[in-house]
Short mmCIF file of C-alpha atoms and ligand atoms in Angstrom, two decimals:
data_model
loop_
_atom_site.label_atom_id
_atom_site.label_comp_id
_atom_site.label_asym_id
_atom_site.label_seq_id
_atom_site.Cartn_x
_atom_site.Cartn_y
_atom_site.Cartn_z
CA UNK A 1 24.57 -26.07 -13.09
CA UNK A 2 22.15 -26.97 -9.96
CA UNK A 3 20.93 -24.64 -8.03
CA UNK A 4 20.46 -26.06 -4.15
CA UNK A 5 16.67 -24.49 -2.97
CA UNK A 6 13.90 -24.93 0.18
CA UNK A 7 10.84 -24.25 -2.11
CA UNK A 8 10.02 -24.83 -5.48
CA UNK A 9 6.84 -24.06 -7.10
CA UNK A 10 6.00 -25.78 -10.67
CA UNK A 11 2.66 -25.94 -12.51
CA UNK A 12 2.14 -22.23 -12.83
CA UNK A 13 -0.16 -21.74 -15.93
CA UNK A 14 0.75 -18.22 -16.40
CA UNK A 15 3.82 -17.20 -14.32
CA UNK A 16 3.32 -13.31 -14.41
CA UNK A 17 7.34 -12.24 -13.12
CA UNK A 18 6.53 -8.70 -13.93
CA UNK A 19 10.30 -9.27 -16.21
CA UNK A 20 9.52 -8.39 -19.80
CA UNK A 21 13.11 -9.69 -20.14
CA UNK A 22 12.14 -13.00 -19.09
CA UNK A 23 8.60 -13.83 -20.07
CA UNK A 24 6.07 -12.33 -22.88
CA UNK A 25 4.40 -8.52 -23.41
CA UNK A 26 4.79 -6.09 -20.25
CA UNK A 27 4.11 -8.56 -17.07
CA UNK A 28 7.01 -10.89 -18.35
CA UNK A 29 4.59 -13.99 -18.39
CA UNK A 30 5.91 -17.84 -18.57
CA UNK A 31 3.49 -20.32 -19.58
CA UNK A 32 4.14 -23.63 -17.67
CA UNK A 33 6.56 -21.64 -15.36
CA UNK A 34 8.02 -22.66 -12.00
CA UNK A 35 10.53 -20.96 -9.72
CA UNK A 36 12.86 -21.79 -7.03
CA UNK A 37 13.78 -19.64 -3.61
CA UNK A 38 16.71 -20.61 -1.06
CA UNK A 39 16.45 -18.59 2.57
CA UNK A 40 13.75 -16.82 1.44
CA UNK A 41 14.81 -15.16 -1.97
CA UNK A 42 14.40 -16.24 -5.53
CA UNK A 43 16.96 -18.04 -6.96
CA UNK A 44 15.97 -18.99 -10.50
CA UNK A 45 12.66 -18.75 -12.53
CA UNK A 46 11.86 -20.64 -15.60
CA UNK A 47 9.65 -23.11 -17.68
CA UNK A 48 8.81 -26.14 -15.53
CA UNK A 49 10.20 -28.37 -18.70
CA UNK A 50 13.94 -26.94 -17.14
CA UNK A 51 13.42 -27.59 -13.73
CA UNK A 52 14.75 -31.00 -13.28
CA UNK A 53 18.86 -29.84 -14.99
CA UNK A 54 18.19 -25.96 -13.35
CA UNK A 55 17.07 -26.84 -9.58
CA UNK A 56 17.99 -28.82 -6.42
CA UNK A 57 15.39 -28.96 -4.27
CA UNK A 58 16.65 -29.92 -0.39
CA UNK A 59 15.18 -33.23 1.14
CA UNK A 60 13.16 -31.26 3.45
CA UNK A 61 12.38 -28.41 0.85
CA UNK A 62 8.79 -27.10 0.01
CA UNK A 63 7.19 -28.09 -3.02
CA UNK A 64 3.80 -26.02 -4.47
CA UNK A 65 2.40 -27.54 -7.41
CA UNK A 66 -0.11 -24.25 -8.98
CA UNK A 67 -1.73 -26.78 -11.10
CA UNK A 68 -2.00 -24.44 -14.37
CA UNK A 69 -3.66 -21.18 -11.75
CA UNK A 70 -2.02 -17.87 -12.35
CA UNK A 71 1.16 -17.02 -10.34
CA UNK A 72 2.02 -13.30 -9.30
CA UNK A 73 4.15 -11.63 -7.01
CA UNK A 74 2.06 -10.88 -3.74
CA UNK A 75 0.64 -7.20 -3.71
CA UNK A 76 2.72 -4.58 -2.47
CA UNK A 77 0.27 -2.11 -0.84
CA UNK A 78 2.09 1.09 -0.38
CA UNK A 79 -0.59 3.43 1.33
CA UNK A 80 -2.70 2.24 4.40
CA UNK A 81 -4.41 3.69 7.56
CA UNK A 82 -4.15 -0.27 9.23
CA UNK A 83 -4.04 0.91 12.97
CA UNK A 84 -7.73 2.58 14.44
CA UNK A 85 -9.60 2.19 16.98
CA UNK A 86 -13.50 2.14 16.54
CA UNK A 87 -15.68 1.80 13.41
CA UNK A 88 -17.00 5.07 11.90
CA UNK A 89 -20.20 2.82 10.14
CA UNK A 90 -22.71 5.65 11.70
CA UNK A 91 -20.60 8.28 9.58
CA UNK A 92 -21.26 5.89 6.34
CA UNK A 93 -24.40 5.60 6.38
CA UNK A 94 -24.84 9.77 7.01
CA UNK A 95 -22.64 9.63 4.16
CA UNK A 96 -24.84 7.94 2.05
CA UNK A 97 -28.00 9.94 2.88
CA UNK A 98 -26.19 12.61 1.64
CA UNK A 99 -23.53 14.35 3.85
CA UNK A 100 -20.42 15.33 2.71
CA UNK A 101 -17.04 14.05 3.57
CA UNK A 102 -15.46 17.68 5.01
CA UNK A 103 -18.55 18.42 6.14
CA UNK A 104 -18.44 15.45 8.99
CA UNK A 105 -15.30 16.04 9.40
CA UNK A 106 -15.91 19.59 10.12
CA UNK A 107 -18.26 18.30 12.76
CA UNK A 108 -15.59 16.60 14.67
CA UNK A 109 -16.41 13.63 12.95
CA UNK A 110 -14.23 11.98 9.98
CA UNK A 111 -10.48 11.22 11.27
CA UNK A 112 -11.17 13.05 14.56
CA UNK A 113 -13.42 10.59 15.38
CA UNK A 114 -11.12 7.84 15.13
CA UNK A 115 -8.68 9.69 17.09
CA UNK A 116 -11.05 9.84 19.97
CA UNK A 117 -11.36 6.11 19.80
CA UNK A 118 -7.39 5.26 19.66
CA UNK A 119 -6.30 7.77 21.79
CA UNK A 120 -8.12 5.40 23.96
CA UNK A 121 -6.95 2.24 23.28
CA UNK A 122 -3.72 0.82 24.90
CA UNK A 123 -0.94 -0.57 22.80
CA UNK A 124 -2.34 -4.14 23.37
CA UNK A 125 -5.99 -3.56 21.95
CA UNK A 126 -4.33 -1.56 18.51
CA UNK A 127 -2.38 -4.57 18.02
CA UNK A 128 -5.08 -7.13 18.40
CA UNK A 129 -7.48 -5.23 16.44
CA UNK A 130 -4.75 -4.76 13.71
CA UNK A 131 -3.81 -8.13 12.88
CA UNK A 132 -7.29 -9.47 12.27
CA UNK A 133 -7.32 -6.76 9.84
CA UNK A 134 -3.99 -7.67 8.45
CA UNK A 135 -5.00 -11.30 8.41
CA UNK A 136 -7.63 -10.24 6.01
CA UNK A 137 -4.94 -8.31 3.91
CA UNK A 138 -2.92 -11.64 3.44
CA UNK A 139 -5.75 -13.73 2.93
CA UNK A 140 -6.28 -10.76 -0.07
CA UNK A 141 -2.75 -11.26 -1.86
CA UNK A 142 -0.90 -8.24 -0.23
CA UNK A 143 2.95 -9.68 0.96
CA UNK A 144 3.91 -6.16 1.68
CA UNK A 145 1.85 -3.55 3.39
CA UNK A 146 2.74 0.19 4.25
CA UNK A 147 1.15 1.37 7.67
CA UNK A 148 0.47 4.76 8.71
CA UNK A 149 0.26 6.86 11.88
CA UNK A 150 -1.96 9.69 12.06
CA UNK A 151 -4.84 9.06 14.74
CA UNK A 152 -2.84 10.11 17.90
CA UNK A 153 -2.30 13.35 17.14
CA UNK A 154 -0.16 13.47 20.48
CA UNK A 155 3.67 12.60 20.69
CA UNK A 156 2.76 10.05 23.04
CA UNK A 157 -0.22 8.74 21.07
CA UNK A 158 1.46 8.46 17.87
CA UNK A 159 4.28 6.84 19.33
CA UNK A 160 1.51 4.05 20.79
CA UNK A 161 0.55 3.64 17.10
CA UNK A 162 4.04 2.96 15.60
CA UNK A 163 4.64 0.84 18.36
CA UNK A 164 1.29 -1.09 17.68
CA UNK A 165 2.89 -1.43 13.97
CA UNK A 166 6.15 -2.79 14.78
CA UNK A 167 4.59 -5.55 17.06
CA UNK A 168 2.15 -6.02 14.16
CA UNK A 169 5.51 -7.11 12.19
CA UNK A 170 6.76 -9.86 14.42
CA UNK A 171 4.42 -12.74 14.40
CA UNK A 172 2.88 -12.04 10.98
CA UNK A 173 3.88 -12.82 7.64
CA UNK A 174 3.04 -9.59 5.86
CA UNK A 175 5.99 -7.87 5.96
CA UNK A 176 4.39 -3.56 7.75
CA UNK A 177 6.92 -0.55 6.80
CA UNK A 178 5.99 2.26 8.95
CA UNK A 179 4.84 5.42 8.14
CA UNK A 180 4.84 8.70 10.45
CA UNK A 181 1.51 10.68 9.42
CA UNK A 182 1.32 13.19 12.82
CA UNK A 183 0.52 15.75 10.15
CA UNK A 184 -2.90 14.13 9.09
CA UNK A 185 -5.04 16.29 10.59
CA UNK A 186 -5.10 19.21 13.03
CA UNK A 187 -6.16 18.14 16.68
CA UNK A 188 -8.77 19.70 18.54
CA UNK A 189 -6.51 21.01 21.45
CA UNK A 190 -4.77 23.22 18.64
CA UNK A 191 -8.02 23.54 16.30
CA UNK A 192 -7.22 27.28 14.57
CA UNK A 193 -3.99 26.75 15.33
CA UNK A 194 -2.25 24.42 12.73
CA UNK A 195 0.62 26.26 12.33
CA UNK A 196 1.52 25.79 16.55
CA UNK A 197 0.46 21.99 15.79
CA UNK A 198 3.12 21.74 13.02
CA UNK A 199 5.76 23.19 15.69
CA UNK A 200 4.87 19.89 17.46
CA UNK A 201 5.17 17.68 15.07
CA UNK A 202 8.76 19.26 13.68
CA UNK A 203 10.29 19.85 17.54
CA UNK A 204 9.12 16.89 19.25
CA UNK A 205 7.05 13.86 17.10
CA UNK A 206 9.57 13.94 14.53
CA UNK A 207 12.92 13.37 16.61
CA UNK A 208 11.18 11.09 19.12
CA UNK A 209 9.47 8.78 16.10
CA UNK A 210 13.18 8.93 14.35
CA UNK A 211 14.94 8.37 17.79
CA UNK A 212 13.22 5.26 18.50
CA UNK A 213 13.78 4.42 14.53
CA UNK A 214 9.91 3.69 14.65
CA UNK A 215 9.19 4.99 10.90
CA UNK A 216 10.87 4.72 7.43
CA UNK A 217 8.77 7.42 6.45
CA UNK A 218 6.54 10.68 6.61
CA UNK A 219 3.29 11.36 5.30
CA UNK A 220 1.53 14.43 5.43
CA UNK A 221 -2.07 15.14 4.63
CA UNK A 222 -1.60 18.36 2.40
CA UNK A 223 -5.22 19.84 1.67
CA UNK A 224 -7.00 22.74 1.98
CA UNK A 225 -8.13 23.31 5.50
CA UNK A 226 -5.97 20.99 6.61
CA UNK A 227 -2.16 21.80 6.01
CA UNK A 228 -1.05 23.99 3.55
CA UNK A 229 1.98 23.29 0.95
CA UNK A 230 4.69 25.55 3.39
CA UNK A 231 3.55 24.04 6.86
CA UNK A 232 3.76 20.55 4.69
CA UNK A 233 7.13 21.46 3.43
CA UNK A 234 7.93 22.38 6.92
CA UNK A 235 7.00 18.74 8.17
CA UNK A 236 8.52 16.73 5.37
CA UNK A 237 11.72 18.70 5.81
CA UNK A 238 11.82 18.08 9.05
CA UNK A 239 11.60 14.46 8.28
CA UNK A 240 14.17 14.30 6.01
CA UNK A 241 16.57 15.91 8.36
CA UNK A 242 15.73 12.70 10.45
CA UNK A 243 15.80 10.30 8.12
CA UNK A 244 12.26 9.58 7.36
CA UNK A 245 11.82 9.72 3.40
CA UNK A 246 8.29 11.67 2.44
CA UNK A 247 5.23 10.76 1.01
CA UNK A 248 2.61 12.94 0.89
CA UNK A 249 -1.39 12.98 0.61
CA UNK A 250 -1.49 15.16 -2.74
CA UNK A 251 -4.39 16.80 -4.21
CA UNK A 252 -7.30 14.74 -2.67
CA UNK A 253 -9.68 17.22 -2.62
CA UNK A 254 -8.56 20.04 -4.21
CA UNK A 255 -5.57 20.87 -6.30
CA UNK A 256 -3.62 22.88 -3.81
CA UNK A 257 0.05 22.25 -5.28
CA UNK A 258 0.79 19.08 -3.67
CA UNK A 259 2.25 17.10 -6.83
CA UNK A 260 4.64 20.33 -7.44
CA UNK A 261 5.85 19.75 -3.46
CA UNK A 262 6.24 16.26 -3.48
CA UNK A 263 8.62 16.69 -6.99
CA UNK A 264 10.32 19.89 -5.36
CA UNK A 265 11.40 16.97 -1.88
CA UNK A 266 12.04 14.15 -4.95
CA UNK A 267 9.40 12.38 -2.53
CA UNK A 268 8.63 8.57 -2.88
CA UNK A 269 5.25 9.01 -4.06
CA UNK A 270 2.30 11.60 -4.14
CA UNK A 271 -0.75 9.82 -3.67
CA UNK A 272 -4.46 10.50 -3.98
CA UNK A 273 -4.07 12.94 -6.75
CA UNK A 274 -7.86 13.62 -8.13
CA UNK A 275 -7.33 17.06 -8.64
CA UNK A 276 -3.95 16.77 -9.63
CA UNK A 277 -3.10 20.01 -12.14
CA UNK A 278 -1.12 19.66 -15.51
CA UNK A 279 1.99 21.07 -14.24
CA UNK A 280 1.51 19.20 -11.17
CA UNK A 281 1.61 16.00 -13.60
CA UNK A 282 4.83 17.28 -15.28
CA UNK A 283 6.88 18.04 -11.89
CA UNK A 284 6.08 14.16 -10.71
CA UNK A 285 6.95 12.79 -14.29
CA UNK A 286 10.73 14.85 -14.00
CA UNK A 287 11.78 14.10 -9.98
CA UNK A 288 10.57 10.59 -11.13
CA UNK A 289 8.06 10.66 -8.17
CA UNK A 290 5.49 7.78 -8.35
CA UNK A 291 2.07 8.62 -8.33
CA UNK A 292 -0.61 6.20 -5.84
CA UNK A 293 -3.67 6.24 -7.29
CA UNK A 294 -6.21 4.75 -4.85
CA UNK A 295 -10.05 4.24 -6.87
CA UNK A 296 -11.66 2.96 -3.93
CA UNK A 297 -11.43 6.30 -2.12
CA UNK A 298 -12.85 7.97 -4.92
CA UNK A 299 -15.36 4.54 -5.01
CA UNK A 300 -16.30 4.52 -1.69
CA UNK A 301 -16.89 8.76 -1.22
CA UNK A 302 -18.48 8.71 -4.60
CA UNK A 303 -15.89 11.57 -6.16
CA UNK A 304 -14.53 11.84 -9.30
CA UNK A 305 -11.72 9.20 -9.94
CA UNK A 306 -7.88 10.97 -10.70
CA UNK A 307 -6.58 11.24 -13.78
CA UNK A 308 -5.05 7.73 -13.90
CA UNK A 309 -4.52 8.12 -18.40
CA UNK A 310 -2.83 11.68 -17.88
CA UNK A 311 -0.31 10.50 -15.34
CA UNK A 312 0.44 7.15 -17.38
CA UNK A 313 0.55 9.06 -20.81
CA UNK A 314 2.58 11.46 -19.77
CA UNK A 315 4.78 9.13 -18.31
CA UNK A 316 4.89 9.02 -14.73
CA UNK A 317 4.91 5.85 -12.55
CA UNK A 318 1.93 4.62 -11.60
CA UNK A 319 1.15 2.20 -8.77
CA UNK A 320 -2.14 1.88 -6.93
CA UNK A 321 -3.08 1.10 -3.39
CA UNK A 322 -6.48 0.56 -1.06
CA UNK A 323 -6.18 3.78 1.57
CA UNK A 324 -7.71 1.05 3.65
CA UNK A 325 -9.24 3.21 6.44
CA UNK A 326 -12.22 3.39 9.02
CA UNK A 327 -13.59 6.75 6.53
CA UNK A 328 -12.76 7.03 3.28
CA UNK A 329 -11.75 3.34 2.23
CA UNK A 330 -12.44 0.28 4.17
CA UNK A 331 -11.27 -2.54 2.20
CA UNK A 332 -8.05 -4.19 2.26
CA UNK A 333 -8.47 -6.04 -1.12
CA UNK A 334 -6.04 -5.14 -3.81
CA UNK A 335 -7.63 -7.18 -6.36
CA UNK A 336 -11.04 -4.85 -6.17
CA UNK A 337 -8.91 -1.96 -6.52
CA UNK A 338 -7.52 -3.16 -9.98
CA UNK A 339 -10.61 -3.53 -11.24
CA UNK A 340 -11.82 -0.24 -10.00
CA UNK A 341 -8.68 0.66 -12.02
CA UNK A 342 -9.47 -0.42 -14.59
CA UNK A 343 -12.89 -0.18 -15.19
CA UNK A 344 -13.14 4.13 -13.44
CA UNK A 345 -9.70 5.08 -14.89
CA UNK A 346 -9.61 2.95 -17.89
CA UNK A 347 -5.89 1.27 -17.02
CA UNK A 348 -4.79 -1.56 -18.89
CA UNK A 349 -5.14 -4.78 -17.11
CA UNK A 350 -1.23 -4.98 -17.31
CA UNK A 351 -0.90 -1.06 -16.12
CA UNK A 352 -2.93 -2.02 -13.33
CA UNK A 353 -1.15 -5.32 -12.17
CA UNK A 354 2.25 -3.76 -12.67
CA UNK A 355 0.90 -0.67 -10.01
CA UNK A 356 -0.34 -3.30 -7.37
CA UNK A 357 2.86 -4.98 -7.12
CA UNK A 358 6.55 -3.55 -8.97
CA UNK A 359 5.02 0.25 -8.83
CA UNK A 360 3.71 -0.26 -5.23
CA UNK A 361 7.34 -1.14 -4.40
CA UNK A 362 8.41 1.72 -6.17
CA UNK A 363 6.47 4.30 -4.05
CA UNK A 364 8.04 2.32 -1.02
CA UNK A 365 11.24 2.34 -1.93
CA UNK A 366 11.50 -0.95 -2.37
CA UNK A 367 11.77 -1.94 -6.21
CA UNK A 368 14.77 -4.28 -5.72
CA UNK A 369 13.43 -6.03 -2.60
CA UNK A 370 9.51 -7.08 -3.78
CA UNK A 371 6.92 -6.36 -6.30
CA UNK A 372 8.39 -9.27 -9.26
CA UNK A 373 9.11 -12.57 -9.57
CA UNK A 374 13.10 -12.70 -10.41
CA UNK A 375 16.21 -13.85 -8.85
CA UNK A 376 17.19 -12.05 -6.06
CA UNK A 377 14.28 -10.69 -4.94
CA UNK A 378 12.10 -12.18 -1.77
CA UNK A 379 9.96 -14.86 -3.15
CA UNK A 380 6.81 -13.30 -2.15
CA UNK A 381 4.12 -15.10 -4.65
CA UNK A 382 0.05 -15.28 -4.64
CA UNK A 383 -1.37 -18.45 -6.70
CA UNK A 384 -4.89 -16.96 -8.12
CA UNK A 385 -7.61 -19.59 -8.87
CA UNK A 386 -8.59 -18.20 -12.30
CA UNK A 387 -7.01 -19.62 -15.75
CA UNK A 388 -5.67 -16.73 -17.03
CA UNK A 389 -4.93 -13.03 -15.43
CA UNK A 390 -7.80 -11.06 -17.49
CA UNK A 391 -9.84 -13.02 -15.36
CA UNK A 392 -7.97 -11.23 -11.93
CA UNK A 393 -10.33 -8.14 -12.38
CA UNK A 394 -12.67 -9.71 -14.72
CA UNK A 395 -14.73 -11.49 -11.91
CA UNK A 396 -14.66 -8.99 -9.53
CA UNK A 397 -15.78 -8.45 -5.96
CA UNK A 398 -14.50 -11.90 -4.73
CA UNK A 399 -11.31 -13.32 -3.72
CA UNK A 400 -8.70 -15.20 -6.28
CA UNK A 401 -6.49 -16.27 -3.63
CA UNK A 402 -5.26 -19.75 -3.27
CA UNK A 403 -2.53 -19.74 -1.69
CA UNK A 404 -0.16 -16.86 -0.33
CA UNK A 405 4.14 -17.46 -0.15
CA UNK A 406 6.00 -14.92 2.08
CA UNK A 407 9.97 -15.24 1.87
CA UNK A 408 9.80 -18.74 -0.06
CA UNK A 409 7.01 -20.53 3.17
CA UNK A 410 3.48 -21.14 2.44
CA UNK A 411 1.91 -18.33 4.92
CA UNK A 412 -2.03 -18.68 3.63
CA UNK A 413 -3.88 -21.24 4.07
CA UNK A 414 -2.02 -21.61 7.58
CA UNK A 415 0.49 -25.10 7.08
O1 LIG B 1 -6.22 8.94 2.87
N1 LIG B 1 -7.14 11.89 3.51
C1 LIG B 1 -6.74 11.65 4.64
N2 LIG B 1 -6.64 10.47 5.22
C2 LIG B 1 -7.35 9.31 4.85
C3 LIG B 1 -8.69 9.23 5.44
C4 LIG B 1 -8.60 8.82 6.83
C5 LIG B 1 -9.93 8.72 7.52
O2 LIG B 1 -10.98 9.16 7.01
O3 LIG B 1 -9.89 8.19 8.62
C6 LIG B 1 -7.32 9.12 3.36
O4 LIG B 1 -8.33 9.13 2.67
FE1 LIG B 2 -4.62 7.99 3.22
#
């Protein structure tokens, strides 16, 4: 039997489906694959000998020809501070002559900083600012990008932000899920005060973000001296009530029990993790909670990188992510981050392409949707110019990408 399709892509040297049903060893790879979508999904994937008796491709259908490169689903970053205002380069560079992280921040500096600059920007300038950045994470690989709130701090000024996100959406071919993160940091109208803060954010942000259905989900920045486990608890509760599924900023800085809460809520991810304890490690493994690892944090503060062998060998899920920020992580380019993966937490090239793209859609909720190359799912597809995939973090620190597919159209280079 035919199938009738709009895009068909054939010459695929290694087509990595992420299926270890369909292809060889753990990323389910077909040598001399191809693969057809129809309104945007996949509709069959296969060697490029069975194309002609499997596929019908319409008159006005797309046609990609890889040309033996490396096919991959598109990266499915699932943690991201994409909306800011300002630059925080000044704070870098202090960083580098030797001040600490929480010490700027302690200063007023850090994420304070950058609320300052966005409480000041209108909707309009967030936006425009914003998709140059996320032009640059789809000229990277990533098809699917989570977005957080978090520098408003006010109902009013995180409610700008998610805005800013879903008009992000609309024109662009990376596909933004929203996150609401009012609980990232403390402001400085309630500074000593984080428990009245967290009353805002559970009375007011949360059924105004929920009301206006501006979030899928809610993030909290659990840390010490910033929000403790209970007044986290407190947030993501609240959440839930409303719909919004948690995620949670776990054990960044020190290990202050925020693995344990995110398995106690069955939340869609803990993420960060450096100081993750043992038990901690355990209690994610059992609620099936999927930990995102993010090395270029740890890379670009110049910590300690989490315990990426622990989580994997005891058994957890693992995907990773960029934090792309203005502070702690400004880079939106997955492919770095695998081999800071690999190379800081000793993953396995396959462990580490598996967490950029299924695992990512794990911790999003999305596992069905994105994140492998098999029927059914959006055809969402990155050709890499490099002959095989040890070669994706291999030659590192420059940019693979060919070509980008979103939903079965060539989005990168623009047609
Ligand atoms: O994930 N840890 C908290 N939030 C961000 C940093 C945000 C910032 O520095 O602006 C993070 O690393
Ligand atoms: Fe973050």
């Amino acid at each position: 039997m035919t199938r009738p399709a709009d895009f068909l892509l054939t010459g695929a040297g290694e087509l990595l489906t992420l299926d270890p049903g369909l292809g060889d060893g753990p990323l389910g790879v077909i040598r001399g694959g191809a693969l057809a979508a129809s309104g945007g999904r996949i509709v069959w994937v296969g060697k490029a000998s069975q194309v002609a008796r499997s596929v019908r491709l319409a008159r006005d259908g797309q046609e990609l020809d890889a040309h033996g490169r490396v096919v991959m689903p598109g990266f499915v970053d699932s943690h991201s501070h994409l909306v800011f205002a300002g630059s925080r380069e000044r704070e870098f560079a202090q960083r580098i002559a030797g001040a600490g992280y929480r010490e700027i921040a302690a200063a007023g500096g850090g994420i304070l900083a950058t609320v300052e600059a966005t409480r000041h920007a209108t909707t309009d300038e967030l936006v425009a600012l914003s998709a140059r950045r996320l032009d640059l994470v789809l000229q990277h690989g990533t098809t699917t990008l989570e977005a957080k709130s978090g520098y408003g701090l006010t109902t009013a000024d995180e409610i700008k932000m998610l805005e800013a996100i879903r008009l992000l959406q609309d024109p662009h071919p990376v596909e933004v899920h929203a996150t609401f993160c009012g609980a990232h940091e403390v402001p400085p109208e309630y500074r000593g005060d984080a428990d009245g803060y967290v009353d805002l954010v559970v009375n007011e942000m949360i059924p105004a973000v929920a009301g206006k259905r501006l979030a899928e989900y809610c993030d909290v920045f659990c840390e010490e001296g910033v929000f403790s486990v209970d007044q986290a608890r407190r947030v993501l509760t609240a959440g839930l009530a409303h719909g919004l599924r948690p995620k949670l900023h776990a054990d960044e800085f020190s290990a202050s029990g925020g693995a344990e809460l995110a398995a106690e809520l069955g939340a869609l991810s803990a993420d960060h993790l450096l100081r993750a304890r043992r038990d901690g490690i355990r209690a994610l493994r059992e609620a099936g909670v999927t930990a995102t690892l993010l090395p270029g944090t740890a890379f670009f503060l110049g910590l300690p990188y989490a315990p990426a062998r622990a989580f994997l060998d005891a058994g957890v899920r693992v995907a990773l992510a960029t934090d792309f920020n203005p502070g702690s992580s400004y880079t939106p380019n997955m492919q770095l981050v695998i081999t800071l993966a690999c190379t800081q937490m000793r993953m396995t090239v396959e462990e580490a392409i598996v967490a950029a793209t299924l695992n990512g859609a794990w911790a999003l909720g999305l596992a069905s949707q994105v994140g492998a190359l098999t029927a059914e799912r959006w055809c969402d597809l990155i050709v890499l110019d490099i002959p095989n995939y040890l070669h994706l973090p291999y030659l590192y620190g420059v940019n693979h990408v060919r070509t980008v597919v979103k939903a079965g159209q060539i989005v990168w280079p623009p047609p």
